[in-house]
Short mmCIF file of C-alpha atoms in Angstrom, two decimals:
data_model
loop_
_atom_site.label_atom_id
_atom_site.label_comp_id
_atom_site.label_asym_id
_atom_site.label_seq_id
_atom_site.Cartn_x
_atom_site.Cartn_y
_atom_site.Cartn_z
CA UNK T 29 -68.31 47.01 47.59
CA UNK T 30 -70.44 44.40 48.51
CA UNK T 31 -69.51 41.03 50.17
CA UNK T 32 -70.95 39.38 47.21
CA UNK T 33 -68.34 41.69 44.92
CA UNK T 34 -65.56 40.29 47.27
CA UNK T 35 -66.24 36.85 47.15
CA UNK T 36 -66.58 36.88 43.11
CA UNK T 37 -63.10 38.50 42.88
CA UNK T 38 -62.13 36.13 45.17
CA UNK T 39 -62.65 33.35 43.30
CA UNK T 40 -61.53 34.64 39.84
CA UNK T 41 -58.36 35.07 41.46
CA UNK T 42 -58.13 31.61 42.67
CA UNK T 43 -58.94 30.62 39.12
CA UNK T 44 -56.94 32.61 37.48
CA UNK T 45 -53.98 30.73 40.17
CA UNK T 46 -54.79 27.75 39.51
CA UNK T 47 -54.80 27.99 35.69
CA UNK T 48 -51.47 29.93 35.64
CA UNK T 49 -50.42 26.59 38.07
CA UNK T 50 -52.11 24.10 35.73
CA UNK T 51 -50.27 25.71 32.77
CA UNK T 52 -46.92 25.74 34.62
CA UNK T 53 -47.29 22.11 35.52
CA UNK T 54 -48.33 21.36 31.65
CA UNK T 55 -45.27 23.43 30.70
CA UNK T 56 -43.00 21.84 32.96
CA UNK T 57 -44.32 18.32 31.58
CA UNK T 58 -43.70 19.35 28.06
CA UNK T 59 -40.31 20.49 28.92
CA UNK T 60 -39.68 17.13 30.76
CA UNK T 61 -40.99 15.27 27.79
CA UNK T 62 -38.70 17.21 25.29
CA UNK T 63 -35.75 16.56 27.89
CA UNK T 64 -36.82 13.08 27.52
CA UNK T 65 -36.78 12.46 24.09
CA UNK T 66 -33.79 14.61 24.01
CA UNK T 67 -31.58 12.36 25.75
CA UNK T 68 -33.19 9.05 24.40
CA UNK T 69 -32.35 10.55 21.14
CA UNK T 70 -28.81 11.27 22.29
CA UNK T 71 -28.49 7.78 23.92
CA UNK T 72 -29.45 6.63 20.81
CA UNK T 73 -26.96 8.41 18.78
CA UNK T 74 -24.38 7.57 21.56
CA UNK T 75 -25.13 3.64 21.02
CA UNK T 76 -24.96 4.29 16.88
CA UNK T 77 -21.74 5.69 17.26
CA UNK T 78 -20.18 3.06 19.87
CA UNK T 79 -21.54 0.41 16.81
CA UNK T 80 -20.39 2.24 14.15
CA UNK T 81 -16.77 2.69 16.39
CA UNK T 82 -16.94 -0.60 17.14
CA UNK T 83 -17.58 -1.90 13.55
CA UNK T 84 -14.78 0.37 11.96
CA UNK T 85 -12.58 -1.19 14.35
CA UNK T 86 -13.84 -4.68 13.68
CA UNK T 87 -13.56 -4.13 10.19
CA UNK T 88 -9.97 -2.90 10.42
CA UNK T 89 -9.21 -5.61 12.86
CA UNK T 90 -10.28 -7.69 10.25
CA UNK T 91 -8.21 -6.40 7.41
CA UNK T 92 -5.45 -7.03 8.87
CA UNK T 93 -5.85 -10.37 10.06
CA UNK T 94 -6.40 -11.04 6.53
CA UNK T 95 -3.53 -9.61 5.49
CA UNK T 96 -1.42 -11.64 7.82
CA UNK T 97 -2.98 -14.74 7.01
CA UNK T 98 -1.74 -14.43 3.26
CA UNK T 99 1.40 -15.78 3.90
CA UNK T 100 1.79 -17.18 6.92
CA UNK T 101 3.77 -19.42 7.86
CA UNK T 102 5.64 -18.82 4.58
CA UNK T 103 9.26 -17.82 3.95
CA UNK T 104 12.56 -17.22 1.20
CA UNK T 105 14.31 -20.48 0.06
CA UNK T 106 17.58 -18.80 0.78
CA UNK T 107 19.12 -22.46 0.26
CA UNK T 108 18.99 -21.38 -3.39
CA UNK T 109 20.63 -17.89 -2.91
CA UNK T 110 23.26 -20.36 -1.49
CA UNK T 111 23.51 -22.26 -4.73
CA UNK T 112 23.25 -19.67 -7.07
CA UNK T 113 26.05 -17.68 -5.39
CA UNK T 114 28.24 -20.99 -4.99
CA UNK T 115 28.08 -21.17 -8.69
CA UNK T 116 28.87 -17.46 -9.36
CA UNK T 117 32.76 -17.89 -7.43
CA UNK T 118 30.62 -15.90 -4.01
CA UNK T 119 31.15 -16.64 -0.63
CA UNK T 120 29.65 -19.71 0.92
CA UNK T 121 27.46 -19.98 3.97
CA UNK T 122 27.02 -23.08 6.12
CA UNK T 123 23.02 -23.56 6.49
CA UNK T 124 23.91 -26.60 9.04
CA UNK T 125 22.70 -26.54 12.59
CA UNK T 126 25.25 -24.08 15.00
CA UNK T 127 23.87 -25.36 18.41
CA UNK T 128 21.50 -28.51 17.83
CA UNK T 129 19.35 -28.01 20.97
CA UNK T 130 18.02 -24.50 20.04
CA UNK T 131 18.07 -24.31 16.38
CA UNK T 132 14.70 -23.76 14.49
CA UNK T 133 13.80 -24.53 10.83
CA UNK T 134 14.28 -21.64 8.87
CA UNK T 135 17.52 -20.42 10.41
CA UNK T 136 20.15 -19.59 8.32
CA UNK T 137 23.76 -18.72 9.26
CA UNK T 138 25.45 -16.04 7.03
CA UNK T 139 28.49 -14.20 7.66
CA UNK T 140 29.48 -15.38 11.09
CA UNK T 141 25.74 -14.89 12.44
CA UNK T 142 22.35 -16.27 12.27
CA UNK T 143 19.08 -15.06 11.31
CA UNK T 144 15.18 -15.69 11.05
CA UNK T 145 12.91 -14.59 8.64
CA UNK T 146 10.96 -12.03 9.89
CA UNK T 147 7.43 -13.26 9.27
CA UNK T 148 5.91 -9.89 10.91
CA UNK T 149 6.69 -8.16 7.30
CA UNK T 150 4.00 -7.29 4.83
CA UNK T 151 5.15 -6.61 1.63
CA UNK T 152 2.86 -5.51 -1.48
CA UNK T 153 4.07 -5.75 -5.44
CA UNK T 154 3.02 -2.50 -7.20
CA UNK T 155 3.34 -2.57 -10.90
CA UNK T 156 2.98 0.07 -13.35
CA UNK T 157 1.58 -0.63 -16.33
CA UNK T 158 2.30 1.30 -19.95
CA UNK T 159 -1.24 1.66 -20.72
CA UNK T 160 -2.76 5.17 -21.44
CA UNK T 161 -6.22 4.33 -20.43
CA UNK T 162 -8.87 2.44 -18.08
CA UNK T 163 -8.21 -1.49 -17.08
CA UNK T 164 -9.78 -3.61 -20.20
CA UNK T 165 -9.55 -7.51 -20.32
CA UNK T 166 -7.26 -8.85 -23.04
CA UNK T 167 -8.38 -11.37 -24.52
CA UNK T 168 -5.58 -12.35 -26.31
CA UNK T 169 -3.29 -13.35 -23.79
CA UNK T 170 -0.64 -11.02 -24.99
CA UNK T 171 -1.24 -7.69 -24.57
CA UNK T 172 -2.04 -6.66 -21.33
CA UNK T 173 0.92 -4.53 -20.91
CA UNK T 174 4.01 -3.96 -19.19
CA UNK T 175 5.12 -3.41 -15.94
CA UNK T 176 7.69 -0.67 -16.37
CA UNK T 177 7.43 0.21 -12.89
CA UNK T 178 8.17 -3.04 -10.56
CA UNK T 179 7.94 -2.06 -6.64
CA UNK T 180 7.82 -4.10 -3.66
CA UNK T 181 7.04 -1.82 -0.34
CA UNK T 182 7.87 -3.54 2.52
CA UNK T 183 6.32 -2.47 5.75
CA UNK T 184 8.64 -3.55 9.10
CA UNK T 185 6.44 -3.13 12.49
CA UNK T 186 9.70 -3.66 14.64
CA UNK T 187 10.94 -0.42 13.82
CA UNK T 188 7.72 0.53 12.22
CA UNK T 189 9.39 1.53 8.90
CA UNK T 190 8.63 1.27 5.50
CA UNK T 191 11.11 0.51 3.15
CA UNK T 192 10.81 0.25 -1.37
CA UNK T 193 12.29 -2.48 -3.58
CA UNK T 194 12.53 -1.49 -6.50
CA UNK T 195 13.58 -4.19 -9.75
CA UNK T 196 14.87 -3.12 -12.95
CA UNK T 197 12.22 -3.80 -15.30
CA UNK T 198 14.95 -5.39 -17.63
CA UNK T 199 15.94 -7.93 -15.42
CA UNK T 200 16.05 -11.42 -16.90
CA UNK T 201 13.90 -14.11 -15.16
CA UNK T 202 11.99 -16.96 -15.92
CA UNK T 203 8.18 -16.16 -16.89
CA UNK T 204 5.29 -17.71 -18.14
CA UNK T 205 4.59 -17.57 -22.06
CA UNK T 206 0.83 -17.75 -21.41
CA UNK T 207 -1.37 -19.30 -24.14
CA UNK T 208 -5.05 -19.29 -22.97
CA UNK T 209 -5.45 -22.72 -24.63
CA UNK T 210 -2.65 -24.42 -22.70
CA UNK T 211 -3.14 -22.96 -19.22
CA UNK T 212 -1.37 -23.87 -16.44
CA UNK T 213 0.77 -25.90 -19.16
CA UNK T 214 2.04 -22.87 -21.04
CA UNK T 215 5.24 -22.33 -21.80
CA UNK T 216 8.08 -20.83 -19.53
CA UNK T 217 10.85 -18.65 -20.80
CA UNK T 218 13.39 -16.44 -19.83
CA UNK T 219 12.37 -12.84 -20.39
CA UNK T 220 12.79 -9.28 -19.26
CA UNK T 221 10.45 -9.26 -16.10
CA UNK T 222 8.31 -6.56 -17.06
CA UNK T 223 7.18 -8.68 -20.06
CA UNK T 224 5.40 -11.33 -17.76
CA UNK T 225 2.40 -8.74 -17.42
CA UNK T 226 1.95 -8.38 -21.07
CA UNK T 227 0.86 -12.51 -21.08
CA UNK T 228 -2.66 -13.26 -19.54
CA UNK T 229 -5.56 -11.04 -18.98
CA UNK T 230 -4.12 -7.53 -18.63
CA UNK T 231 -5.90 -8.36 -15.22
CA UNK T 232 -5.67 -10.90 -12.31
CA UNK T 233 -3.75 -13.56 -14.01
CA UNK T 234 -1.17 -11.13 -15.26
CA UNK T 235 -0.99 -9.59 -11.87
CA UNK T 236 -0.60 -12.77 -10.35
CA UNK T 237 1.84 -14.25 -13.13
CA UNK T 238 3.88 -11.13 -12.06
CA UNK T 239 3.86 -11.67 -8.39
CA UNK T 240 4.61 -15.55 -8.98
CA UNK T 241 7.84 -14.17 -10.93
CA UNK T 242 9.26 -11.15 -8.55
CA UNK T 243 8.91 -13.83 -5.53
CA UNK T 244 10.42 -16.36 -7.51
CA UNK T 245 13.24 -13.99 -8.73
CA UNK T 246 13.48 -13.28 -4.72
CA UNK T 247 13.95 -17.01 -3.87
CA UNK T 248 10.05 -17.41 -3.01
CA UNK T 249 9.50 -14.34 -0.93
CA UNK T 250 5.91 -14.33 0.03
CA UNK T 251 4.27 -11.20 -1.14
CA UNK T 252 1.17 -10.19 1.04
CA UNK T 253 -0.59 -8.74 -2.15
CA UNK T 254 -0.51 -6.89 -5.27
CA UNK T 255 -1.85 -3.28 -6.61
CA UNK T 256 -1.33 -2.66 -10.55
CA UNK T 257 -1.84 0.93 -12.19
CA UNK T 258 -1.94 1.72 -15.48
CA UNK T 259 0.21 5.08 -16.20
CA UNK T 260 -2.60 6.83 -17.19
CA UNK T 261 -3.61 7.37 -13.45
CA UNK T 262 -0.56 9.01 -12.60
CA UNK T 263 -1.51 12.46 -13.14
CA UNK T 264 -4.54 12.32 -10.60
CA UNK T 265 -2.71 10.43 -7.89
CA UNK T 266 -0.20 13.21 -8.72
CA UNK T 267 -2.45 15.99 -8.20
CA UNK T 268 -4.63 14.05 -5.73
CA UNK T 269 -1.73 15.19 -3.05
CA UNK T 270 -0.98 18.68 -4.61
CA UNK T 271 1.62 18.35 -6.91
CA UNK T 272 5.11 16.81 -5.92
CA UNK T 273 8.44 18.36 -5.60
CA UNK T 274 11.35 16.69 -6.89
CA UNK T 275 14.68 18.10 -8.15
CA UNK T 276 15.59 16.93 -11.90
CA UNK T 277 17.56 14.14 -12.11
CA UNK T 278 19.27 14.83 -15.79
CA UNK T 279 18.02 17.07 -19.02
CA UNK T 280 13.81 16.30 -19.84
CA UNK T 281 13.20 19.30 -21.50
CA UNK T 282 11.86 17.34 -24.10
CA UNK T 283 8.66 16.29 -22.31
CA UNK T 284 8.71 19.22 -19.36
CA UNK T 285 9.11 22.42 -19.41
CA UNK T 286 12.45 24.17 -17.72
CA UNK T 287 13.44 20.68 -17.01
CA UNK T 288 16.98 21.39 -16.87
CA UNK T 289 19.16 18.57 -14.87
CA UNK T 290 18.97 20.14 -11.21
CA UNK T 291 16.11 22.24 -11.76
CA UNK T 292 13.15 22.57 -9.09
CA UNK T 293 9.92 21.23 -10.02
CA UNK T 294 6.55 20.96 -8.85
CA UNK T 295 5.24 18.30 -11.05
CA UNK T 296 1.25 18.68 -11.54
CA UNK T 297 -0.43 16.40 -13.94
CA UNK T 298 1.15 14.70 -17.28
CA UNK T 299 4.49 16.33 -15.90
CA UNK T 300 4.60 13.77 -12.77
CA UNK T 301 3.90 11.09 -16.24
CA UNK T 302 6.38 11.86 -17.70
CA UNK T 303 8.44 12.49 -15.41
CA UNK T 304 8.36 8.51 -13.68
CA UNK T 305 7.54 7.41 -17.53
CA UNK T 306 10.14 9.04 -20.24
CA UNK T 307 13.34 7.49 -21.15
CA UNK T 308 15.28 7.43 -24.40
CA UNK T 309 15.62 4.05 -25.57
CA UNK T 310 18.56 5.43 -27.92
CA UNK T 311 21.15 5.81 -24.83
CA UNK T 312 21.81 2.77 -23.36
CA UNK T 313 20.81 1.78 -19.90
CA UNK T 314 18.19 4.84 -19.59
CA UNK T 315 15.93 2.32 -17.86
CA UNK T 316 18.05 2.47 -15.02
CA UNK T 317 18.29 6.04 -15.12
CA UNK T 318 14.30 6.49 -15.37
CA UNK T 319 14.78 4.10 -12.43
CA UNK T 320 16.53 6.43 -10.31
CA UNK T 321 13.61 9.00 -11.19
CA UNK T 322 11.19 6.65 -10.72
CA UNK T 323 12.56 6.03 -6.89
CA UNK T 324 13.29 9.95 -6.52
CA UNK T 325 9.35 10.64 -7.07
CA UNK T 326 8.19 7.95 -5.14
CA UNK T 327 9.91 8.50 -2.19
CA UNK T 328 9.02 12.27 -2.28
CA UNK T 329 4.97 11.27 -2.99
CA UNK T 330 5.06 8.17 -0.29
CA UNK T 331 6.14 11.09 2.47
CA UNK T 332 3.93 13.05 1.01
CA UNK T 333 1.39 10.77 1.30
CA UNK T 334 1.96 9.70 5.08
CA UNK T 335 1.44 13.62 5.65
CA UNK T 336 -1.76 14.12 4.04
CA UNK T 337 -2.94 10.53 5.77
CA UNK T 338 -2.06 12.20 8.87
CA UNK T 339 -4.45 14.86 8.56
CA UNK T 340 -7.17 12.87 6.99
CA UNK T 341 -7.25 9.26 7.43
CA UNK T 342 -9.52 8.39 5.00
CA UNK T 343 -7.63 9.76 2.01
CA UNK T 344 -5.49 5.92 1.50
CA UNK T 345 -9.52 5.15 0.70
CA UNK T 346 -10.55 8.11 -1.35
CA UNK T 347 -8.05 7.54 -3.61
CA UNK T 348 -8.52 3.58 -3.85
CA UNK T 349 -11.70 4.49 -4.90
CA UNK T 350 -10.45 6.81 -7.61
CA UNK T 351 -8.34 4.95 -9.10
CA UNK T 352 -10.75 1.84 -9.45
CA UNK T 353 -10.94 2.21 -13.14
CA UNK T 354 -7.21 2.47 -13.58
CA UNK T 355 -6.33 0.09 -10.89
CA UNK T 356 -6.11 -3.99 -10.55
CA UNK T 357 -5.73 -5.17 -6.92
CA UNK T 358 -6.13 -7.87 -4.26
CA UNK T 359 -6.20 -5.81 -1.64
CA UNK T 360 -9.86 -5.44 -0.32
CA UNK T 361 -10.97 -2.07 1.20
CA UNK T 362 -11.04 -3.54 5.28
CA UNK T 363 -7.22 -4.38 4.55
CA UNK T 364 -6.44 -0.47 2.98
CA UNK T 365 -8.53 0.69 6.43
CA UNK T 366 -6.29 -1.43 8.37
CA UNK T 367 -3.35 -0.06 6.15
CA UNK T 368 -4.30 3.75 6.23
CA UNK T 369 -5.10 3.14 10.62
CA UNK T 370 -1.33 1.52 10.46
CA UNK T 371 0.55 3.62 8.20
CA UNK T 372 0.37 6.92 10.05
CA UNK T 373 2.19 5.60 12.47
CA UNK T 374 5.37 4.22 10.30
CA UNK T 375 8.34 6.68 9.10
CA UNK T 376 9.87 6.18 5.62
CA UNK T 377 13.37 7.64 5.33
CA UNK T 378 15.27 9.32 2.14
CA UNK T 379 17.34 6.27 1.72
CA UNK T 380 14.76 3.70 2.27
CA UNK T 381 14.51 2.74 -1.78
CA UNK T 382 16.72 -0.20 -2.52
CA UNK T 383 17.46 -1.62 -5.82
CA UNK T 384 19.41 -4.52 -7.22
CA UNK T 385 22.90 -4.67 -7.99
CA UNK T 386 23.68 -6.40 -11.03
CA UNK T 387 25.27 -5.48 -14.60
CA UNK T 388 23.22 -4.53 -18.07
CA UNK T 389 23.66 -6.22 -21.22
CA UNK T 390 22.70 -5.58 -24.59
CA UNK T 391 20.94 -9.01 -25.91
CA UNK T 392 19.49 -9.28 -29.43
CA UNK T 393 17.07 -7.18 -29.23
CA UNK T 394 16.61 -5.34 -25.65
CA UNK T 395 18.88 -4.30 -22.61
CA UNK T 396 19.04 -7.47 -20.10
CA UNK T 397 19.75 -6.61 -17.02
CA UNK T 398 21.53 -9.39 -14.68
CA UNK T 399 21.11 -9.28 -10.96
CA UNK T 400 24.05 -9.96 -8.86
CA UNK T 401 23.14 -12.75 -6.70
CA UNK T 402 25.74 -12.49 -3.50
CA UNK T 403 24.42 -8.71 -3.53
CA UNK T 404 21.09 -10.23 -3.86
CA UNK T 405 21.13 -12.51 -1.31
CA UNK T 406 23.02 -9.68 0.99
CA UNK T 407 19.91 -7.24 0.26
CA UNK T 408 17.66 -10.17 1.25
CA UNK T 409 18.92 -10.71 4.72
CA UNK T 410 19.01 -6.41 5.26
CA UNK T 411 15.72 -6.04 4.44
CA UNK T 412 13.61 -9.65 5.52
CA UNK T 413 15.74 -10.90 8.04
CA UNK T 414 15.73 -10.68 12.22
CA UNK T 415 19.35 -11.33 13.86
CA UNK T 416 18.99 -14.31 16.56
CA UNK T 417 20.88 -13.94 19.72
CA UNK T 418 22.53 -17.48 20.69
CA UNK T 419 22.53 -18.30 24.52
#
């Protein structure tokens, strides 16, 4: 082989090097440039989600400031749970400074001890309406419909409890006769309490004529806000869950199936309706025994609830938004974030349902029911009140 052979095969060979290095380098560039983009990509993502983190938690932050800022600074008159059990023979309580230097406004002294109101509470009126369809304005000013479910969940963050008021829907207060021509000037009367939603709009107004009356029966408790349901959305709030298990309170084999009193049931769509909504206005004082169902189911679906929140924190919002159409509220969606963030971290107990003690009339027409008011006013200091330790 020639020199001339050598040196050609020479040089091919140094080509072919350097183009196998030339398309290592490119390859290595390309790879660098991917790499690149990779992690600007990623650092973009990273910086979306730190916003979006940030914002959720801004937004829940938010909700609840809101909510506290509903009522603060408000509190009970429990001067006039004084007066009204003075004039019903009940023990008195002396509302009168115990130790001048340290006492605060808002102090009262009952039994022997003294107490604040507890202005860390948050409590919510939930009515439940009799209405068998979607949320429509009345126009009348009569006929937005009942409440015959009246709840008031109160949610403690000392103990980080929540605890259910329930009122009789029979019980006799004063409410607003509401005539859209008069207003503000319309009428008041005293009425079963679950009537006070039937005046107004079947909407806002009658929600908020029926919070103005439950905190007024409560000697001006402030209520943080207000959810209303029509009945009609009880089966998929039911079934929303799973079904709920409850043992039957007394013989509904007339609406459900093997009802028998002490029967098992899962209850799975107009079952859970009937079983919170039935009650035979023949026997006499069935709406406190469809109470006692009516706190039976809710304490087994608001444990329930907590559970399946627990697993997926964004159900409290899934089913706000299902229930829009049924559903009249004042609670905005940051404040159920901050609510569903908050709630999975309270416990609600067996025996956390309270209702009030009183005695059941038969008037002209309906059942009144009559609250006691020294149990009332007892019930108010349990469940609102903080104990102050006295130097």
């Amino acid at each position: 082989m020639s020199r001339h052979t050598d040196t050609q095969l020479h040089m091919e060979t140094l080509e072919r090097d350097m183009e196998r290095s030339l398309q290592a380098e490119r390859s290595r560039r390309k790879r660098r440039r991917i790499l690149q983009r990779i992690l600007a990509w990623l650092l973009v993502l990273v910086l979306i989600v730190a916003a979006a983190v940030a914002a959720v938690s801004l937004y829940i932050s938010r909700g609840g400031r809101r909510l506290r800022e509903r009522t603060a600074g408000a509190r009970p008159n429990l001067e006039q749970a004084e007066a009204d059990t003075a004039e019903t023979g009940g023990q008195e309580d002396s509302y009168e400074p115990v130790v001048d230097a340290v006492w605060e406004e808002g102090w009262i002294r009952y039994q022997g001890k003294v107490y604040a109101y507890n202005e860390d509470i948050v409590t919510f009126l939930v009515m439940g309406i009799d209405k068998m369809e979607e949320v429509v304005e009345s126009r009348d000013g009569v006929s937005g419909g009942q409440s015959d479910a009246l709840f008031l969940v109160i949610l403690n963050p000392d103990d980080r409890s929540i605890r259910i008021l329930a009122v009789n829907r029979d019980t006799m207060t004063d409410i607003v006769v509401y005539d859209p021509d008069k207003g503000e000037d319309s009428p008041v009367a005293t009425a079963q309490i679950a009537a006070q939603h039937g005046f107004g709009d079947g909407r806002e107004l009658s929600c908020e004529l029926t919070r103005a009356a439950v905190s007024k029966l409560l000697y001006d408790l402030p209520i943080s806000g207000y959810v209303s349901v029509n009945m009609a959305a009880i089966p998929e709030l039911n079934d929303a869950l799973g079904g709920v298990d409850v043992t039957s309170l007394e013989d509904m084999r007339k609406v459900i199936k093997g009802a028998t009193e002490g029967a098992a049931l899962h209850l799975e769509g107009m079952d859970a309706f009937w079983y919170v909504k039935y009650r035979d206005t023949t026997v006499f004082e069935s709406a406190r025994g469809r109470l006692a169902r009516q706190k039976q189911y809710l304490t087994a679906f608001v444990n329930k609830a907590i559970d399946a929140t627990k697993e997926d924190i964004t159900l409290p919002l899934d089913l706000y938004g299902r229930l829009k159409q049924y559903m009249v509220t004042d609670v905005a969606t940051d404040e159920v974030a901050y609510l569903a963030s908050e709630l999975i971290h309270y416990s609600f107990e067996q025996d956390a349902v309270y209702t009030l003690e009183g005695v059941t009339e038969m008037g002209e027409k309906h059942e009144e029911f009559y609250p006691d008011p020294q149990a009332m006013k007892d019930l108010m200091i349990r469940l609102f009140y903080r104990e102050v330790e006295l130097p």
